[in-house]
mmCIF file of the C-alpha atoms, coordinates in Angstrom:
data_MODEL
# 
_entry.id   MODEL 
# 
loop_
_atom_site.group_PDB 
_atom_site.id 
_atom_site.type_symbol 
_atom_site.label_atom_id 
_atom_site.label_alt_id 
_atom_site.label_comp_id 
_atom_site.label_asym_id 
_atom_site.label_entity_id 
_atom_site.label_seq_id 
_atom_site.pdbx_PDB_ins_code 
_atom_site.Cartn_x 
_atom_site.Cartn_y 
_atom_site.Cartn_z 
_atom_site.occupancy 
_atom_site.B_iso_or_equiv 
_atom_site.pdbx_formal_charge 
_atom_site.auth_seq_id 
_atom_site.auth_comp_id 
_atom_site.auth_asym_id 
_atom_site.auth_atom_id 
_atom_site.pdbx_PDB_model_num 
ATOM 1   C CA . MET A 1 1   ? -63.281 -41.701 -0.151 1.00 0.00 ? 1   MET A CA 1 
ATOM 2   C CA . LEU A 1 2   ? -66.830 -41.868 -1.511 1.00 0.00 ? 2   LEU A CA 1 
ATOM 3   C CA . GLY A 1 3   ? -66.832 -45.672 -1.533 1.00 0.00 ? 3   GLY A CA 1 
ATOM 4   C CA . LYS A 1 4   ? -65.298 -46.024 1.948  1.00 0.00 ? 4   LYS A CA 1 
ATOM 5   C CA . PHE A 1 5   ? -67.499 -43.701 4.021  1.00 0.00 ? 5   PHE A CA 1 
ATOM 6   C CA . PHE A 1 6   ? -70.264 -42.521 1.702  1.00 0.00 ? 6   PHE A CA 1 
ATOM 7   C CA . LYS A 1 7   ? -72.654 -44.407 -0.543 1.00 0.00 ? 7   LYS A CA 1 
ATOM 8   C CA . LYS A 1 8   ? -74.631 -43.055 -3.454 1.00 0.00 ? 8   LYS A CA 1 
ATOM 9   C CA . PRO A 1 9   ? -78.210 -44.293 -2.986 1.00 0.00 ? 9   PRO A CA 1 
ATOM 10  C CA . ALA A 1 10  ? -79.681 -46.253 -5.899 1.00 0.00 ? 10  ALA A CA 1 
ATOM 11  C CA . ASP A 1 11  ? -82.727 -43.988 -5.689 1.00 0.00 ? 11  ASP A CA 1 
ATOM 12  C CA . ASP A 1 12  ? -84.133 -41.302 -3.391 1.00 0.00 ? 12  ASP A CA 1 
ATOM 13  C CA . MET A 1 13  ? -85.182 -43.878 -0.755 1.00 0.00 ? 13  MET A CA 1 
ATOM 14  C CA . GLY A 1 14  ? -88.864 -43.042 -1.075 1.00 0.00 ? 14  GLY A CA 1 
ATOM 15  C CA . GLY A 1 15  ? -88.266 -39.309 -1.131 1.00 0.00 ? 15  GLY A CA 1 
ATOM 16  C CA . ARG A 1 16  ? -85.944 -39.268 1.893  1.00 0.00 ? 16  ARG A CA 1 
ATOM 17  C CA . VAL A 1 17  ? -82.669 -38.445 0.131  1.00 0.00 ? 17  VAL A CA 1 
ATOM 18  C CA . PRO A 1 18  ? -82.391 -35.029 -1.537 1.00 0.00 ? 18  PRO A CA 1 
ATOM 19  C CA . PRO A 1 19  ? -80.749 -34.739 -4.966 1.00 0.00 ? 19  PRO A CA 1 
ATOM 20  C CA . GLY A 1 20  ? -76.959 -34.634 -4.977 1.00 0.00 ? 20  GLY A CA 1 
ATOM 21  C CA . GLN A 1 21  ? -76.582 -36.368 -1.607 1.00 0.00 ? 21  GLN A CA 1 
ATOM 22  C CA . SER A 1 22  ? -74.664 -39.499 -0.577 1.00 0.00 ? 22  SER A CA 1 
ATOM 23  C CA . LEU A 1 23  ? -75.547 -41.608 2.447  1.00 0.00 ? 23  LEU A CA 1 
ATOM 24  C CA . THR A 1 24  ? -73.203 -42.110 5.378  1.00 0.00 ? 24  THR A CA 1 
ATOM 25  C CA . ALA A 1 25  ? -73.384 -44.265 8.503  1.00 0.00 ? 25  ALA A CA 1 
ATOM 26  C CA . ARG A 1 26  ? -70.793 -41.984 10.102 1.00 0.00 ? 26  ARG A CA 1 
ATOM 27  C CA . PHE A 1 27  ? -71.444 -38.510 11.488 1.00 0.00 ? 27  PHE A CA 1 
ATOM 28  C CA . PRO A 1 28  ? -68.896 -36.239 9.769  1.00 0.00 ? 28  PRO A CA 1 
ATOM 29  C CA . VAL A 1 29  ? -67.647 -33.259 11.774 1.00 0.00 ? 29  VAL A CA 1 
ATOM 30  C CA . LEU A 1 30  ? -67.752 -30.001 9.830  1.00 0.00 ? 30  LEU A CA 1 
ATOM 31  C CA . THR A 1 31  ? -67.226 -26.756 11.705 1.00 0.00 ? 31  THR A CA 1 
ATOM 32  C CA . TYR A 1 32  ? -65.786 -23.348 10.968 1.00 0.00 ? 32  TYR A CA 1 
ATOM 33  C CA . GLY A 1 33  ? -63.032 -23.065 13.558 1.00 0.00 ? 33  GLY A CA 1 
ATOM 34  C CA . PRO A 1 34  ? -62.353 -25.334 16.537 1.00 0.00 ? 34  PRO A CA 1 
ATOM 35  C CA . ALA A 1 35  ? -65.010 -27.171 18.529 1.00 0.00 ? 35  ALA A CA 1 
ATOM 36  C CA . GLN A 1 36  ? -66.136 -25.169 21.544 1.00 0.00 ? 36  GLN A CA 1 
ATOM 37  C CA . ASN A 1 37  ? -65.631 -26.985 24.835 1.00 0.00 ? 37  ASN A CA 1 
ATOM 38  C CA . TYR A 1 38  ? -67.632 -25.825 27.835 1.00 0.00 ? 38  TYR A CA 1 
ATOM 39  C CA . ASN A 1 39  ? -69.717 -27.367 30.590 1.00 0.00 ? 39  ASN A CA 1 
ATOM 40  C CA . ALA A 1 40  ? -73.464 -27.833 30.416 1.00 0.00 ? 40  ALA A CA 1 
ATOM 41  C CA . SER A 1 41  ? -73.735 -25.723 33.569 1.00 0.00 ? 41  SER A CA 1 
ATOM 42  C CA . GLU A 1 42  ? -72.432 -22.768 31.533 1.00 0.00 ? 42  GLU A CA 1 
ATOM 43  C CA . VAL A 1 43  ? -75.209 -22.984 28.933 1.00 0.00 ? 43  VAL A CA 1 
ATOM 44  C CA . VAL A 1 44  ? -77.323 -19.832 28.711 1.00 0.00 ? 44  VAL A CA 1 
ATOM 45  C CA . VAL A 1 45  ? -79.674 -19.083 25.814 1.00 0.00 ? 45  VAL A CA 1 
ATOM 46  C CA . ARG A 1 46  ? -80.497 -15.372 25.625 1.00 0.00 ? 46  ARG A CA 1 
ATOM 47  C CA . ILE A 1 47  ? -83.709 -14.190 23.980 1.00 0.00 ? 47  ILE A CA 1 
ATOM 48  C CA . SER A 1 48  ? -83.438 -10.752 22.380 1.00 0.00 ? 48  SER A CA 1 
ATOM 49  C CA . GLY A 1 49  ? -84.714 -8.502  19.614 1.00 0.00 ? 49  GLY A CA 1 
ATOM 50  C CA . LEU A 1 50  ? -88.462 -8.486  19.000 1.00 0.00 ? 50  LEU A CA 1 
ATOM 51  C CA . ALA A 1 51  ? -89.251 -10.551 22.079 1.00 0.00 ? 51  ALA A CA 1 
ATOM 52  C CA . GLY A 1 52  ? -89.245 -9.976  25.804 1.00 0.00 ? 52  GLY A CA 1 
ATOM 53  C CA . GLU A 1 53  ? -85.644 -10.255 26.946 1.00 0.00 ? 53  GLU A CA 1 
ATOM 54  C CA . LYS A 1 54  ? -85.123 -13.485 28.809 1.00 0.00 ? 54  LYS A CA 1 
ATOM 55  C CA . THR A 1 55  ? -82.458 -16.096 29.534 1.00 0.00 ? 55  THR A CA 1 
ATOM 56  C CA . PHE A 1 56  ? -82.776 -19.856 29.744 1.00 0.00 ? 56  PHE A CA 1 
ATOM 57  C CA . THR A 1 57  ? -80.125 -21.628 31.795 1.00 0.00 ? 57  THR A CA 1 
ATOM 58  C CA . TRP A 1 58  ? -79.295 -25.319 31.456 1.00 0.00 ? 58  TRP A CA 1 
ATOM 59  C CA . ALA A 1 59  ? -81.524 -26.035 34.458 1.00 0.00 ? 59  ALA A CA 1 
ATOM 60  C CA . ASP A 1 60  ? -84.361 -24.002 32.894 1.00 0.00 ? 60  ASP A CA 1 
ATOM 61  C CA . LEU A 1 61  ? -84.123 -25.996 29.680 1.00 0.00 ? 61  LEU A CA 1 
ATOM 62  C CA . LEU A 1 62  ? -84.085 -29.354 31.465 1.00 0.00 ? 62  LEU A CA 1 
ATOM 63  C CA . ALA A 1 63  ? -87.182 -28.283 33.420 1.00 0.00 ? 63  ALA A CA 1 
ATOM 64  C CA . LEU A 1 64  ? -89.135 -27.955 30.156 1.00 0.00 ? 64  LEU A CA 1 
ATOM 65  C CA . PRO A 1 65  ? -90.730 -31.010 28.510 1.00 0.00 ? 65  PRO A CA 1 
ATOM 66  C CA . GLN A 1 66  ? -88.102 -33.284 26.939 1.00 0.00 ? 66  GLN A CA 1 
ATOM 67  C CA . THR A 1 67  ? -88.805 -34.889 23.573 1.00 0.00 ? 67  THR A CA 1 
ATOM 68  C CA . THR A 1 68  ? -87.004 -37.569 21.564 1.00 0.00 ? 68  THR A CA 1 
ATOM 69  C CA . LEU A 1 69  ? -87.377 -37.494 17.775 1.00 0.00 ? 69  LEU A CA 1 
ATOM 70  C CA . THR A 1 70  ? -85.885 -39.501 14.926 1.00 0.00 ? 70  THR A CA 1 
ATOM 71  C CA . TYR A 1 71  ? -85.240 -37.929 11.558 1.00 0.00 ? 71  TYR A CA 1 
ATOM 72  C CA . ASP A 1 72  ? -82.896 -37.652 8.592  1.00 0.00 ? 72  ASP A CA 1 
ATOM 73  C CA . ILE A 1 73  ? -80.270 -34.899 8.392  1.00 0.00 ? 73  ILE A CA 1 
ATOM 74  C CA . HIS A 1 74  ? -78.621 -33.437 5.300  1.00 0.00 ? 74  HIS A CA 1 
ATOM 75  C CA . CYS A 1 75  ? -75.356 -31.506 5.019  1.00 0.00 ? 75  CYS A CA 1 
ATOM 76  C CA . VAL A 1 76  ? -74.666 -28.956 2.286  1.00 0.00 ? 76  VAL A CA 1 
ATOM 77  C CA . THR A 1 77  ? -71.387 -30.838 1.656  1.00 0.00 ? 77  THR A CA 1 
ATOM 78  C CA . HIS A 1 78  ? -73.459 -33.621 0.035  1.00 0.00 ? 78  HIS A CA 1 
ATOM 79  C CA . TRP A 1 79  ? -73.871 -36.191 2.830  1.00 0.00 ? 79  TRP A CA 1 
ATOM 80  C CA . SER A 1 80  ? -77.097 -37.394 4.412  1.00 0.00 ? 80  SER A CA 1 
ATOM 81  C CA . LYS A 1 81  ? -77.515 -39.516 7.535  1.00 0.00 ? 81  LYS A CA 1 
ATOM 82  C CA . LEU A 1 82  ? -80.809 -41.325 8.005  1.00 0.00 ? 82  LEU A CA 1 
ATOM 83  C CA . ASP A 1 83  ? -82.719 -42.210 11.175 1.00 0.00 ? 83  ASP A CA 1 
ATOM 84  C CA . THR A 1 84  ? -80.783 -40.036 13.628 1.00 0.00 ? 84  THR A CA 1 
ATOM 85  C CA . GLU A 1 85  ? -82.211 -39.821 17.151 1.00 0.00 ? 85  GLU A CA 1 
ATOM 86  C CA . TRP A 1 86  ? -82.149 -36.569 19.127 1.00 0.00 ? 86  TRP A CA 1 
ATOM 87  C CA . THR A 1 87  ? -83.480 -35.533 22.534 1.00 0.00 ? 87  THR A CA 1 
ATOM 88  C CA . GLY A 1 88  ? -84.097 -32.019 23.754 1.00 0.00 ? 88  GLY A CA 1 
ATOM 89  C CA . VAL A 1 89  ? -86.659 -29.253 24.049 1.00 0.00 ? 89  VAL A CA 1 
ATOM 90  C CA . ARG A 1 90  ? -89.052 -28.699 21.179 1.00 0.00 ? 90  ARG A CA 1 
ATOM 91  C CA . VAL A 1 91  ? -88.826 -25.158 19.848 1.00 0.00 ? 91  VAL A CA 1 
ATOM 92  C CA . ALA A 1 92  ? -92.613 -25.022 20.242 1.00 0.00 ? 92  ALA A CA 1 
ATOM 93  C CA . ASP A 1 93  ? -92.285 -25.765 23.970 1.00 0.00 ? 93  ASP A CA 1 
ATOM 94  C CA . LEU A 1 94  ? -89.630 -23.070 24.333 1.00 0.00 ? 94  LEU A CA 1 
ATOM 95  C CA . MET A 1 95  ? -91.758 -20.550 22.427 1.00 0.00 ? 95  MET A CA 1 
ATOM 96  C CA . ALA A 1 96  ? -94.585 -21.055 24.915 1.00 0.00 ? 96  ALA A CA 1 
ATOM 97  C CA . HIS A 1 97  ? -92.343 -19.200 27.420 1.00 0.00 ? 97  HIS A CA 1 
ATOM 98  C CA . ILE A 1 98  ? -91.338 -16.354 25.079 1.00 0.00 ? 98  ILE A CA 1 
ATOM 99  C CA . ASP A 1 99  ? -93.250 -13.093 24.727 1.00 0.00 ? 99  ASP A CA 1 
ATOM 100 C CA . LEU A 1 100 ? -92.927 -12.578 20.959 1.00 0.00 ? 100 LEU A CA 1 
ATOM 101 C CA . ASP A 1 101 ? -93.641 -9.282  19.214 1.00 0.00 ? 101 ASP A CA 1 
ATOM 102 C CA . PRO A 1 102 ? -96.129 -9.819  16.332 1.00 0.00 ? 102 PRO A CA 1 
ATOM 103 C CA . ALA A 1 103 ? -93.729 -7.895  14.063 1.00 0.00 ? 103 ALA A CA 1 
ATOM 104 C CA . ALA A 1 104 ? -91.134 -10.705 14.287 1.00 0.00 ? 104 ALA A CA 1 
ATOM 105 C CA . THR A 1 105 ? -90.719 -12.655 11.043 1.00 0.00 ? 105 THR A CA 1 
ATOM 106 C CA . HIS A 1 106 ? -87.209 -14.135 11.386 1.00 0.00 ? 106 HIS A CA 1 
ATOM 107 C CA . VAL A 1 107 ? -84.748 -15.316 13.996 1.00 0.00 ? 107 VAL A CA 1 
ATOM 108 C CA . MET A 1 108 ? -80.953 -15.198 14.126 1.00 0.00 ? 108 MET A CA 1 
ATOM 109 C CA . GLN A 1 109 ? -79.247 -18.015 15.985 1.00 0.00 ? 109 GLN A CA 1 
ATOM 110 C CA . HIS A 1 110 ? -76.157 -16.964 17.947 1.00 0.00 ? 110 HIS A CA 1 
ATOM 111 C CA . SER A 1 111 ? -73.442 -19.358 19.078 1.00 0.00 ? 111 SER A CA 1 
ATOM 112 C CA . VAL A 1 112 ? -70.311 -19.485 21.201 1.00 0.00 ? 112 VAL A CA 1 
ATOM 113 C CA . GLY A 1 113 ? -67.479 -18.110 19.083 1.00 0.00 ? 113 GLY A CA 1 
ATOM 114 C CA . GLY A 1 114 ? -69.657 -15.585 17.258 1.00 0.00 ? 114 GLY A CA 1 
ATOM 115 C CA . TYR A 1 115 ? -71.237 -17.885 14.671 1.00 0.00 ? 115 TYR A CA 1 
ATOM 116 C CA . THR A 1 116 ? -74.699 -16.885 13.429 1.00 0.00 ? 116 THR A CA 1 
ATOM 117 C CA . THR A 1 117 ? -77.276 -18.279 11.022 1.00 0.00 ? 117 THR A CA 1 
ATOM 118 C CA . ASN A 1 118 ? -80.730 -17.057 10.071 1.00 0.00 ? 118 ASN A CA 1 
ATOM 119 C CA . LEU A 1 119 ? -84.139 -18.726 9.846  1.00 0.00 ? 119 LEU A CA 1 
ATOM 120 C CA . SER A 1 120 ? -87.593 -17.534 8.978  1.00 0.00 ? 120 SER A CA 1 
ATOM 121 C CA . LEU A 1 121 ? -89.948 -17.741 11.932 1.00 0.00 ? 121 LEU A CA 1 
ATOM 122 C CA . GLU A 1 122 ? -91.968 -20.306 9.968  1.00 0.00 ? 122 GLU A CA 1 
ATOM 123 C CA . ASP A 1 123 ? -88.910 -22.554 9.548  1.00 0.00 ? 123 ASP A CA 1 
ATOM 124 C CA . PHE A 1 124 ? -87.798 -22.014 13.154 1.00 0.00 ? 124 PHE A CA 1 
ATOM 125 C CA . THR A 1 125 ? -91.127 -22.969 14.755 1.00 0.00 ? 125 THR A CA 1 
ATOM 126 C CA . ARG A 1 126 ? -91.780 -26.207 12.852 1.00 0.00 ? 126 ARG A CA 1 
ATOM 127 C CA . PRO A 1 127 ? -92.848 -29.018 15.231 1.00 0.00 ? 127 PRO A CA 1 
ATOM 128 C CA . ASP A 1 128 ? -89.824 -31.256 14.564 1.00 0.00 ? 128 ASP A CA 1 
ATOM 129 C CA . ASN A 1 129 ? -87.225 -28.659 15.577 1.00 0.00 ? 129 ASN A CA 1 
ATOM 130 C CA . LEU A 1 130 ? -85.338 -29.220 18.838 1.00 0.00 ? 130 LEU A CA 1 
ATOM 131 C CA . LEU A 1 131 ? -82.874 -27.509 21.115 1.00 0.00 ? 131 LEU A CA 1 
ATOM 132 C CA . ALA A 1 132 ? -80.983 -30.774 21.405 1.00 0.00 ? 132 ALA A CA 1 
ATOM 133 C CA . HIS A 1 133 ? -78.612 -31.987 24.107 1.00 0.00 ? 133 HIS A CA 1 
ATOM 134 C CA . THR A 1 134 ? -78.608 -35.740 23.407 1.00 0.00 ? 134 THR A CA 1 
ATOM 135 C CA . PHE A 1 135 ? -77.779 -37.731 20.262 1.00 0.00 ? 135 PHE A CA 1 
ATOM 136 C CA . GLY A 1 136 ? -78.404 -41.472 20.030 1.00 0.00 ? 136 GLY A CA 1 
ATOM 137 C CA . GLY A 1 137 ? -79.067 -41.661 23.753 1.00 0.00 ? 137 GLY A CA 1 
ATOM 138 C CA . GLU A 1 138 ? -75.731 -40.066 24.708 1.00 0.00 ? 138 GLU A CA 1 
ATOM 139 C CA . PRO A 1 139 ? -74.908 -36.460 25.674 1.00 0.00 ? 139 PRO A CA 1 
ATOM 140 C CA . LEU A 1 140 ? -74.137 -34.455 22.554 1.00 0.00 ? 140 LEU A CA 1 
ATOM 141 C CA . THR A 1 141 ? -70.364 -34.169 22.104 1.00 0.00 ? 141 THR A CA 1 
ATOM 142 C CA . ALA A 1 142 ? -68.619 -30.840 21.619 1.00 0.00 ? 142 ALA A CA 1 
ATOM 143 C CA . GLU A 1 143 ? -67.675 -31.783 18.044 1.00 0.00 ? 143 GLU A CA 1 
ATOM 144 C CA . HIS A 1 144 ? -71.347 -32.088 17.163 1.00 0.00 ? 144 HIS A CA 1 
ATOM 145 C CA . GLY A 1 145 ? -72.478 -28.951 18.982 1.00 0.00 ? 145 GLY A CA 1 
ATOM 146 C CA . GLY A 1 146 ? -72.837 -30.092 22.567 1.00 0.00 ? 146 GLY A CA 1 
ATOM 147 C CA . PRO A 1 147 ? -73.849 -29.322 25.175 1.00 0.00 ? 147 PRO A CA 1 
ATOM 148 C CA . LEU A 1 148 ? -76.675 -27.634 23.183 1.00 0.00 ? 148 LEU A CA 1 
ATOM 149 C CA . ARG A 1 149 ? -77.476 -27.059 19.541 1.00 0.00 ? 149 ARG A CA 1 
ATOM 150 C CA . LEU A 1 150 ? -80.529 -26.359 17.463 1.00 0.00 ? 150 LEU A CA 1 
ATOM 151 C CA . VAL A 1 151 ? -81.674 -29.135 15.117 1.00 0.00 ? 151 VAL A CA 1 
ATOM 152 C CA . VAL A 1 152 ? -83.687 -28.067 12.051 1.00 0.00 ? 152 VAL A CA 1 
ATOM 153 C CA . PRO A 1 153 ? -83.868 -31.295 10.041 1.00 0.00 ? 153 PRO A CA 1 
ATOM 154 C CA . HIS A 1 154 ? -85.763 -30.007 7.001  1.00 0.00 ? 154 HIS A CA 1 
ATOM 155 C CA . LEU A 1 155 ? -82.952 -27.603 6.024  1.00 0.00 ? 155 LEU A CA 1 
ATOM 156 C CA . TYR A 1 156 ? -79.262 -28.172 5.312  1.00 0.00 ? 156 TYR A CA 1 
ATOM 157 C CA . PHE A 1 157 ? -77.496 -28.772 8.592  1.00 0.00 ? 157 PHE A CA 1 
ATOM 158 C CA . TRP A 1 158 ? -75.534 -25.497 8.709  1.00 0.00 ? 158 TRP A CA 1 
ATOM 159 C CA . LYS A 1 159 ? -78.906 -24.001 9.684  1.00 0.00 ? 159 LYS A CA 1 
ATOM 160 C CA . SER A 1 160 ? -78.787 -26.098 12.894 1.00 0.00 ? 160 SER A CA 1 
ATOM 161 C CA . ALA A 1 161 ? -76.393 -23.930 14.901 1.00 0.00 ? 161 ALA A CA 1 
ATOM 162 C CA . LYS A 1 162 ? -73.973 -25.669 17.250 1.00 0.00 ? 162 LYS A CA 1 
ATOM 163 C CA . TRP A 1 163 ? -73.197 -24.333 20.767 1.00 0.00 ? 163 TRP A CA 1 
ATOM 164 C CA . LEU A 1 164 ? -76.336 -22.222 20.878 1.00 0.00 ? 164 LEU A CA 1 
ATOM 165 C CA . THR A 1 165 ? -76.208 -19.083 23.056 1.00 0.00 ? 165 THR A CA 1 
ATOM 166 C CA . GLY A 1 166 ? -78.969 -16.829 21.751 1.00 0.00 ? 166 GLY A CA 1 
ATOM 167 C CA . LEU A 1 167 ? -82.085 -16.343 19.670 1.00 0.00 ? 167 LEU A CA 1 
ATOM 168 C CA . GLU A 1 168 ? -82.568 -12.858 18.262 1.00 0.00 ? 168 GLU A CA 1 
ATOM 169 C CA . PHE A 1 169 ? -86.018 -12.211 16.797 1.00 0.00 ? 169 PHE A CA 1 
ATOM 170 C CA . MET A 1 170 ? -86.103 -9.807  13.851 1.00 0.00 ? 170 MET A CA 1 
ATOM 171 C CA . ALA A 1 171 ? -88.601 -7.933  11.652 1.00 0.00 ? 171 ALA A CA 1 
ATOM 172 C CA . ALA A 1 172 ? -86.783 -8.879  8.432  1.00 0.00 ? 172 ALA A CA 1 
ATOM 173 C CA . ASP A 1 173 ? -84.383 -11.498 7.125  1.00 0.00 ? 173 ASP A CA 1 
ATOM 174 C CA . GLN A 1 174 ? -80.663 -10.929 7.617  1.00 0.00 ? 174 GLN A CA 1 
ATOM 175 C CA . PRO A 1 175 ? -77.729 -13.107 6.584  1.00 0.00 ? 175 PRO A CA 1 
ATOM 176 C CA . GLY A 1 176 ? -75.703 -14.969 9.178  1.00 0.00 ? 176 GLY A CA 1 
ATOM 177 C CA . PHE A 1 177 ? -72.074 -16.090 8.888  1.00 0.00 ? 177 PHE A CA 1 
ATOM 178 C CA . TRP A 1 178 ? -72.290 -18.561 6.000  1.00 0.00 ? 178 TRP A CA 1 
ATOM 179 C CA . GLU A 1 179 ? -75.033 -16.599 4.261  1.00 0.00 ? 179 GLU A CA 1 
ATOM 180 C CA . LYS A 1 180 ? -72.704 -13.570 4.127  1.00 0.00 ? 180 LYS A CA 1 
ATOM 181 C CA . ASN A 1 181 ? -70.096 -15.882 2.594  1.00 0.00 ? 181 ASN A CA 1 
ATOM 182 C CA . GLY A 1 182 ? -72.164 -17.189 -0.298 1.00 0.00 ? 182 GLY A CA 1 
ATOM 183 C CA . TYR A 1 183 ? -74.542 -19.769 1.137  1.00 0.00 ? 183 TYR A CA 1 
ATOM 184 C CA . HIS A 1 184 ? -78.271 -19.666 0.450  1.00 0.00 ? 184 HIS A CA 1 
ATOM 185 C CA . MET A 1 185 ? -80.505 -17.627 2.742  1.00 0.00 ? 185 MET A CA 1 
ATOM 186 C CA . ARG A 1 186 ? -82.854 -20.600 3.308  1.00 0.00 ? 186 ARG A CA 1 
ATOM 187 C CA . GLY A 1 187 ? -81.084 -23.864 2.450  1.00 0.00 ? 187 GLY A CA 1 
ATOM 188 C CA . ASP A 1 188 ? -83.774 -26.351 1.416  1.00 0.00 ? 188 ASP A CA 1 
ATOM 189 C CA . PRO A 1 189 ? -81.939 -29.594 0.518  1.00 0.00 ? 189 PRO A CA 1 
ATOM 190 C CA . PHE A 1 190 ? -84.759 -30.861 -1.697 1.00 0.00 ? 190 PHE A CA 1 
ATOM 191 C CA . LYS A 1 191 ? -84.437 -27.706 -3.821 1.00 0.00 ? 191 LYS A CA 1 
ATOM 192 C CA . GLU A 1 192 ? -80.607 -27.866 -3.655 1.00 0.00 ? 192 GLU A CA 1 
ATOM 193 C CA . GLN A 1 193 ? -80.464 -24.369 -2.183 1.00 0.00 ? 193 GLN A CA 1 
ATOM 194 C CA . ARG A 1 194 ? -76.759 -24.574 -1.391 1.00 0.00 ? 194 ARG A CA 1 
ATOM 195 C CA . TYR A 1 195 ? -75.470 -21.210 -2.579 1.00 0.00 ? 195 TYR A CA 1 
ATOM 196 C CA . ASP A 1 196 ? -76.844 -17.715 -2.985 1.00 0.00 ? 196 ASP A CA 1 
ATOM 197 C CA . ASP A 1 197 ? -77.403 -18.160 -6.734 1.00 0.00 ? 197 ASP A CA 1 
ATOM 198 C CA . ASP A 1 198 ? -79.326 -21.451 -6.427 1.00 0.00 ? 198 ASP A CA 1 
# 
């Protein structure tokens, strides 16, 4: 299997490939439970917690500045995919429309189906992060989190929640779904923060 779909890099590709990762040209589908299928028109992202309550509909999100970025992504299951292209709304552009309480230090992502995953506010607001709806110039498929997912490329990809429905701002860190089940609270691939004892 490794030789057919995945390739161990000869080196770290100039610092691009974290330790323990293999390269793939494919885009493996890894999800807890079935893919969620719903129309873009049904997308609503609810802002809650330590922020003024607000909702962003699909039309609201498309009315914000749209950005296309290319970056490498890394899965905790040991694959990396280089030079992936995503289009969506920068988190920074979304945050410009959110009234955030200064006490907020973390954010919990909420998804269709009840999935959650946590981020520090510092990790969440990095300039490369997107609420993405397009991958490689095509609408994001349900299997990969479409119509809308968060993309946080500097952390393992479970931190990039598929089928995003809400952002809950918090005064302290709390574990989400995988973090409660043994995954690391942060998930830095270059530090191999895969599990809670790493």
